[in-house]
PDB file of C-alpha atoms in Angstrom:
ATOM      1  CA  MET L   1       1.923 -23.858  -8.596  1.00  0.00           C
ATOM      2  CA  THR L   2      -1.229 -24.062 -10.611  1.00  0.00           C
ATOM      3  CA  ALA L   3      -2.872 -21.453  -9.087  1.00  0.00           C
ATOM      4  CA  MET L   4       0.184 -19.141  -9.943  1.00  0.00           C
ATOM      5  CA  GLY L   5      -0.738 -19.784 -13.711  1.00  0.00           C
ATOM      6  CA  VAL L   6       2.831 -20.184 -15.004  1.00  0.00           C
ATOM      7  CA  SER L   7       4.732 -23.086 -16.558  1.00  0.00           C
ATOM      8  CA  ARG L   8       8.325 -22.565 -15.458  1.00  0.00           C
ATOM      9  CA  PHE L   9       9.838 -22.189 -12.128  1.00  0.00           C
ATOM     10  CA  VAL L  10      12.929 -20.999 -10.360  1.00  0.00           C
ATOM     11  CA  VAL L  11      13.608 -23.186  -7.245  1.00  0.00           C
ATOM     12  CA  THR L  12      16.276 -22.179  -4.938  1.00  0.00           C
ATOM     13  CA  LEU L  13      17.908 -24.143  -1.941  1.00  0.00           C
ATOM     14  CA  LYS L  14      19.507 -21.879   0.663  1.00  0.00           C
ATOM     15  CA  HIS L  15      21.214 -23.619   3.577  1.00  0.00           C
ATOM     16  CA  ALA L  16      19.728 -21.758   6.952  1.00  0.00           C
ATOM     17  CA  ALA L  17      23.085 -22.268   8.827  1.00  0.00           C
ATOM     18  CA  GLU L  18      26.076 -22.424   6.071  1.00  0.00           C
ATOM     19  CA  GLY L  19      24.497 -19.963   3.617  1.00  0.00           C
ATOM     20  CA  ASN L  20      25.364 -21.840   0.478  1.00  0.00           C
ATOM     21  CA  GLN L  21      22.803 -22.110  -2.126  1.00  0.00           C
ATOM     22  CA  GLU L  22      21.698 -23.658  -5.339  1.00  0.00           C
ATOM     23  CA  GLU L  23      19.132 -22.925  -7.988  1.00  0.00           C
ATOM     24  CA  HIS L  24      17.191 -24.847 -10.790  1.00  0.00           C
ATOM     25  CA  HIS L  25      15.110 -23.876 -13.398  1.00  0.00           C
ATOM     26  CA  TRP L  26      12.261 -26.427 -13.627  1.00  0.00           C
ATOM     27  CA  ASP L  27       9.001 -26.627 -15.234  1.00  0.00           C
ATOM     28  CA  LYS L  28       5.989 -27.769 -13.098  1.00  0.00           C
ATOM     29  CA  GLU L  29       6.452 -31.570 -13.920  1.00  0.00           C
ATOM     30  CA  GLU L  30      10.234 -31.350 -12.857  1.00  0.00           C
ATOM     31  CA  VAL L  31       9.406 -29.534  -9.721  1.00  0.00           C
ATOM     32  CA  MET L  32       6.952 -32.454  -8.869  1.00  0.00           C
ATOM     33  CA  HIS L  33       9.242 -35.080  -9.823  1.00  0.00           C
ATOM     34  CA  GLY L  34      11.807 -33.323  -7.472  1.00  0.00           C
ATOM     35  CA  ILE L  35       9.754 -33.302  -4.165  1.00  0.00           C
ATOM     36  CA  ALA L  36      11.043 -36.078  -2.542  1.00  0.00           C
ATOM     37  CA  TRP L  37      14.626 -34.691  -3.367  1.00  0.00           C
ATOM     38  CA  LEU L  38      13.613 -31.367  -2.216  1.00  0.00           C
ATOM     39  CA  LYS L  39      12.075 -32.817   1.223  1.00  0.00           C
ATOM     40  CA  ARG L  40      15.483 -34.503   1.916  1.00  0.00           C
ATOM     41  CA  MET L  41      17.153 -31.383   1.145  1.00  0.00           C
ATOM     42  CA  ASN L  42      14.851 -29.454   3.484  1.00  0.00           C
ATOM     43  CA  ALA L  43      15.352 -32.066   6.493  1.00  0.00           C
ATOM     44  CA  ARG L  44      19.236 -31.301   5.944  1.00  0.00           C
ATOM     45  CA  GLY L  45      18.597 -27.470   6.844  1.00  0.00           C
ATOM     46  CA  TYR L  46      17.900 -26.050   3.400  1.00  0.00           C
ATOM     47  CA  ASP L  47      15.069 -23.728   2.883  1.00  0.00           C
ATOM     48  CA  VAL L  48      13.283 -24.349  -0.153  1.00  0.00           C
ATOM     49  CA  LEU L  49      12.064 -21.243  -2.175  1.00  0.00           C
ATOM     50  CA  ILE L  50      10.158 -20.900  -5.551  1.00  0.00           C
ATOM     51  CA  ARG L  51       9.144 -18.009  -7.868  1.00  0.00           C
ATOM     52  CA  PRO L  52       8.302 -17.935 -11.678  1.00  0.00           C
ATOM     53  CA  ASP L  53      10.871 -18.073 -14.324  1.00  0.00           C
ATOM     54  CA  GLY L  54      10.797 -15.375 -16.779  1.00  0.00           C
ATOM     55  CA  GLU L  55       8.192 -12.889 -17.076  1.00  0.00           C
ATOM     56  CA  HIS L  56       4.711 -13.118 -15.449  1.00  0.00           C
ATOM     57  CA  GLY L  57       1.927 -11.187 -14.093  1.00  0.00           C
ATOM     58  CA  LEU L  58       2.526 -11.945 -10.272  1.00  0.00           C
ATOM     59  CA  VAL L  59       3.896  -9.689  -7.382  1.00  0.00           C
ATOM     60  CA  LEU L  60       5.052 -11.373  -4.002  1.00  0.00           C
ATOM     61  CA  LEU L  61       4.071  -9.693  -0.761  1.00  0.00           C
ATOM     62  CA  ASP L  62       6.007 -11.201   2.179  1.00  0.00           C
ATOM     63  CA  GLY L  63       5.691 -10.722   6.015  1.00  0.00           C
ATOM     64  CA  LEU L  64       2.073 -10.032   5.901  1.00  0.00           C
ATOM     65  CA  THR L  65      -0.334 -10.643   9.120  1.00  0.00           C
ATOM     66  CA  LYS L  66      -3.802 -11.858   9.033  1.00  0.00           C
ATOM     67  CA  VAL L  67      -4.998  -8.368   9.172  1.00  0.00           C
ATOM     68  CA  GLN L  68      -3.040  -7.052   6.482  1.00  0.00           C
ATOM     69  CA  LEU L  69      -4.167  -9.856   4.465  1.00  0.00           C
ATOM     70  CA  ASP L  70      -7.580  -9.024   5.150  1.00  0.00           C
ATOM     71  CA  THR L  71      -7.194  -5.355   4.134  1.00  0.00           C
ATOM     72  CA  LEU L  72      -5.592  -6.647   0.931  1.00  0.00           C
ATOM     73  CA  ARG L  73      -8.557  -8.590   0.266  1.00  0.00           C
ATOM     74  CA  GLN L  74     -10.817  -5.558   1.079  1.00  0.00           C
ATOM     75  CA  ARG L  75      -9.039  -3.305  -1.205  1.00  0.00           C
ATOM     76  CA  GLY L  76      -9.627  -5.809  -4.136  1.00  0.00           C
ATOM     77  CA  PHE L  77      -6.415  -7.465  -4.375  1.00  0.00           C
ATOM     78  CA  SER L  78      -7.294 -11.049  -3.478  1.00  0.00           C
ATOM     79  CA  PRO L  79      -4.241 -13.004  -3.630  1.00  0.00           C
ATOM     80  CA  ALA L  80      -4.125 -15.903  -6.213  1.00  0.00           C
ATOM     81  CA  VAL L  81      -1.927 -17.918  -3.592  1.00  0.00           C
ATOM     82  CA  VAL L  82      -1.407 -17.509   0.051  1.00  0.00           C
ATOM     83  CA  VAL L  83       1.261 -19.344   2.294  1.00  0.00           C
ATOM     84  CA  ASP L  84       1.330 -19.236   5.915  1.00  0.00           C
ATOM     85  CA  THR L  85       4.978 -19.307   6.566  1.00  0.00           C
ATOM     86  CA  ASP L  86       4.967 -19.428  10.489  1.00  0.00           C
ATOM     87  CA  ARG L  87       1.818 -19.024  11.881  1.00  0.00           C
ATOM     88  CA  GLU L  88       2.023 -15.500  12.324  1.00  0.00           C
ATOM     89  CA  HIS L  89       3.052 -14.358   8.783  1.00  0.00           C
ATOM     90  CA  CYS L  90       2.132 -15.195   5.270  1.00  0.00           C
ATOM     91  CA  GLN L  91       3.328 -14.706   1.876  1.00  0.00           C
ATOM     92  CA  ALA L  92       0.786 -13.764  -0.752  1.00  0.00           C
ATOM     93  CA  TRP L  93       1.249 -14.032  -4.457  1.00  0.00           C
ATOM     94  CA  VAL L  94      -1.174 -11.626  -6.197  1.00  0.00           C
ATOM     95  CA  LYS L  95      -1.742 -11.917  -9.841  1.00  0.00           C
ATOM     96  CA  LEU L  96      -2.199  -8.444 -11.405  1.00  0.00           C
ATOM     97  CA  SER L  97      -2.429  -9.905 -15.212  1.00  0.00           C
ATOM     98  CA  ASN L  98      -2.652 -13.355 -16.654  1.00  0.00           C
ATOM     99  CA  ALA L  99      -0.290 -11.853 -19.366  1.00  0.00           C
ATOM    100  CA  SER L 100       3.207 -10.880 -18.525  1.00  0.00           C
ATOM    101  CA  ILE L 101       3.945  -7.483 -17.120  1.00  0.00           C
ATOM    102  CA  ALA L 102       7.350  -5.541 -17.152  1.00  0.00           C
ATOM    103  CA  GLU L 103       9.567  -5.879 -14.154  1.00  0.00           C
ATOM    104  CA  HIS L 104       9.550  -2.067 -13.465  1.00  0.00           C
ATOM    105  CA  THR L 105       5.742  -2.131 -13.499  1.00  0.00           C
ATOM    106  CA  GLN L 106       6.075  -5.157 -10.914  1.00  0.00           C
ATOM    107  CA  GLU L 107       8.273  -3.205  -8.863  1.00  0.00           C
ATOM    108  CA  MET L 108       6.148  -0.329  -8.525  1.00  0.00           C
ATOM    109  CA  ALA L 109       2.977  -2.428  -8.070  1.00  0.00           C
ATOM    110  CA  THR L 110       4.845  -4.269  -5.492  1.00  0.00           C
ATOM    111  CA  ARG L 111       5.916  -0.989  -3.524  1.00  0.00           C
ATOM    112  CA  GLY L 112       2.265   0.442  -3.790  1.00  0.00           C
ATOM    113  CA  LEU L 113       0.780  -2.461  -2.391  1.00  0.00           C
ATOM    114  CA  ARG L 114       3.401  -2.756   0.512  1.00  0.00           C
ATOM    115  CA  ALA L 115       2.963   0.882   1.229  1.00  0.00           C
ATOM    116  CA  GLY L 116      -0.733   0.650   1.374  1.00  0.00           C
ATOM    117  CA  LEU L 117      -0.385  -1.851   3.889  1.00  0.00           C
ATOM    118  CA  GLY L 118       1.886  -0.038   6.138  1.00  0.00           C
ATOM    119  CA  LEU L 119       5.172  -2.285   5.169  1.00  0.00           C
ATOM    120  CA  PRO L 120       8.446  -1.066   4.496  1.00  0.00           C
ATOM    121  CA  THR L 121       9.027  -0.470   0.629  1.00  0.00           C
ATOM    122  CA  GLY L 122      12.777  -0.217   0.479  1.00  0.00           C
ATOM    123  CA  LYS L 123      14.680  -2.401  -2.146  1.00  0.00           C
ATOM    124  CA  GLY L 124      15.521  -5.317   0.219  1.00  0.00           C
ATOM    125  CA  ASN L 125      11.845  -5.466   1.403  1.00  0.00           C
ATOM    126  CA  SER L 126      10.227  -7.083  -1.452  1.00  0.00           C
ATOM    127  CA  PRO L 127      11.581 -10.719  -2.004  1.00  0.00           C
ATOM    128  CA  LYS L 128      11.094 -12.435  -5.255  1.00  0.00           C
ATOM    129  CA  ASP L 129      11.211 -15.978  -3.949  1.00  0.00           C
ATOM    130  CA  GLY L 130       8.255 -17.511  -1.881  1.00  0.00           C
ATOM    131  CA  ARG L 131       8.523 -20.582   0.408  1.00  0.00           C
ATOM    132  CA  LEU L 132       7.398 -23.754  -1.153  1.00  0.00           C
ATOM    133  CA  ALA L 133       4.657 -25.084   0.653  1.00  0.00           C
ATOM    134  CA  GLY L 134       4.870 -28.425   2.635  1.00  0.00           C
ATOM    135  CA  LEU L 135       8.258 -27.822   3.836  1.00  0.00           C
ATOM    136  CA  THR L 136       9.577 -26.674   6.745  1.00  0.00           C
ATOM    137  CA  ASN L 137      10.816 -22.975   7.157  1.00  0.00           C
ATOM    138  CA  TRP L 138      14.245 -22.851   8.642  1.00  0.00           C
ATOM    139  CA  ALA L 139      14.416 -19.235   9.335  1.00  0.00           C
ATOM    140  CA  VAL L 140      11.943 -19.314  12.143  1.00  0.00           C
ATOM    141  CA  LYS L 141      11.592 -21.649  15.275  1.00  0.00           C
ATOM    142  CA  SER L 142       8.619 -22.069  17.072  1.00  0.00           C
ATOM    143  CA  LYS L 143       8.309 -22.000  20.865  1.00  0.00           C
ATOM    144  CA  HIS L 144       9.254 -25.591  21.178  1.00  0.00           C
ATOM    145  CA  ASP L 145      12.493 -25.266  18.721  1.00  0.00           C
ATOM    146  CA  ILE L 146      10.612 -26.945  15.795  1.00  0.00           C
ATOM    147  CA  GLN L 147      10.577 -25.166  12.287  1.00  0.00           C
ATOM    148  CA  PRO L 148       7.157 -24.563  11.325  1.00  0.00           C
ATOM    149  CA  TYR L 149       5.993 -25.679   7.788  1.00  0.00           C
ATOM    150  CA  ALA L 150       5.118 -23.716   5.210  1.00  0.00           C
ATOM    151  CA  LEU L 151       1.320 -24.210   4.178  1.00  0.00           C
ATOM    152  CA  VAL L 152      -1.053 -23.262   1.443  1.00  0.00           C
ATOM    153  CA  ILE L 153      -4.054 -21.653   2.983  1.00  0.00           C
ATOM    154  CA  GLU L 154      -5.504 -20.243  -0.224  1.00  0.00           C
ATOM    155  CA  ALA L 155      -5.068 -21.143  -3.798  1.00  0.00           C
ATOM    156  CA  ALA L 156      -7.830 -19.229  -5.821  1.00  0.00           C
ATOM    157  CA  GLY L 157      -5.466 -18.734  -8.956  1.00  0.00           C
ATOM    158  CA  LYS L 158      -7.466 -15.568 -10.169  1.00  0.00           C
ATOM    159  CA  VAL L 159      -6.467 -12.019 -10.936  1.00  0.00           C
ATOM    160  CA  ALA L 160      -7.299  -9.784  -8.299  1.00  0.00           C
ATOM    161  CA  PRO L 161     -10.311  -7.675  -9.102  1.00  0.00           C
ATOM    162  CA  ALA L 162      -8.758  -4.307  -8.537  1.00  0.00           C
ATOM    163  CA  ALA L 163      -5.617  -5.240 -10.549  1.00  0.00           C
ATOM    164  CA  PRO L 164      -6.561  -3.742 -14.036  1.00  0.00           C
ATOM    165  CA  ALA L 165      -7.221  -0.220 -12.873  1.00  0.00           C
ATOM    166  CA  TYR L 166      -4.224  -0.451 -10.544  1.00  0.00           C
ATOM    167  CA  LEU L 167      -2.172  -1.231 -13.449  1.00  0.00           C
ATOM    168  CA  GLU L 168      -3.418   1.539 -15.432  1.00  0.00           C
ATOM    169  CA  ARG L 169      -2.775   4.083 -13.101  1.00  0.00           C
ATOM    170  CA  ILE L 170       0.877   2.824 -12.895  1.00  0.00           C
ATOM    171  CA  ARG L 171       1.210   2.972 -16.673  1.00  0.00           C
ATOM    172  CA  GLN L 172      -0.093   6.328 -16.508  1.00  0.00           C
ATOM    173  CA  GLU L 173       2.361   7.377 -13.833  1.00  0.00           C
ATOM    174  CA  LEU L 174       5.173   5.887 -15.559  1.00  0.00           C
ATOM    175  CA  GLY L 175       4.303   7.703 -18.700  1.00  0.00           C
ATOM    176  CA  LYS L 176       4.332  10.995 -17.082  1.00  0.00           C
ATOM    177  CA  HIS L 177       7.489  10.290 -15.476  1.00  0.00           C
ATOM    178  CA  ILE L 178       9.127   9.571 -18.966  1.00  0.00           C
ATOM    179  CA  ALA L 179       7.615  12.476 -20.316  1.00  0.00           C
ATOM    180  CA  GLN L 180       9.163  14.537 -17.564  1.00  0.00           C
ATOM    181  CA  LEU L 181      12.429  13.025 -18.091  1.00  0.00           C
ATOM    182  CA  ALA L 182      12.394  13.859 -21.815  1.00  0.00           C
ATOM    183  CA  LYS L 183      11.346  17.352 -21.224  1.00  0.00           C
ATOM    184  CA  GLN L 184      14.274  17.705 -18.647  1.00  0.00           C
ATOM    185  CA  ARG L 185      16.642  16.085 -21.212  1.00  0.00           C
ATOM    186  CA  ASP L 186      15.455  18.243 -24.304  1.00  0.00           C
ATOM    187  CA  ALA L 187      15.722  21.569 -21.434  1.00  0.00           C
ATOM    188  CA  SER L 188      19.255  20.630 -20.579  1.00  0.00           C
ATOM    189  CA  ARG L 189      20.438  20.215 -24.323  1.00  0.00           C
ATOM    190  CA  GLY L 190      18.709  23.590 -25.094  1.00  0.00           C
ATOM    191  CA  ARG L 191      21.050  25.139 -22.199  1.00  0.00           C
ATOM    192  CA  SER L 192      24.204  23.563 -23.635  1.00  0.00           C
ATOM    193  CA  ARG L 193      23.849  24.694 -26.994  1.00  0.00           C
TER     194      ARG L 193
END
C-alpha cells in the first residue's frame, strides 16, 4: 500500500463460490487494522481485492507472465508494485504519475500498455482491483488443490521512467480526437442550416 502512494483504498471481498461481495472504503490504517478480519474472511472463501479510492496516477495490468513483466520493464514502465497471483501470472501497478490523472487517460494508458504486451484490450480485460498480498487466491487452484497466496515480489513505488512521455503522447492523441469531434460537429451544424 505504501508503494502505491495513495492514502485511501477500496477493499472488496468477493466470495469465490457464492458470488456475494462487500466493499469497504478505508484509509491505510483502517486496512492494517482490518487485516486479521480480512484473513478470517479469506479463510472462509472470500477473495480480497484492493484498489486506490478516488483519483490517482496508477494503472493495473493483470495476468502478466514473467516475460511480459520483463518486457514492461525494458520499455521503461517498471511497476511501482508487482504481486505474484498464482506462480504463473502477476499483477503490476504501474505509477504513471504522482499526481492524479483523468480516468479516460488511465483507460487509454492501460489499453496501450496491454496492446504493447500482446494482451487483450477490451473493456472486461482491464480489472480495476488487484489482489491484496498475503492472502489466498480462491480463483486459482494449484496442483494439490490448494489456493496459492498472492505475494508482493516488488515494491519500488516509483513513477515509471517512460511515463511522462507516454502521458504526453496520450494527451496529444486526446487533443486531436477532441478537435476532430468538434470539427465534425461544426460541419454537421453547417449542413443542417
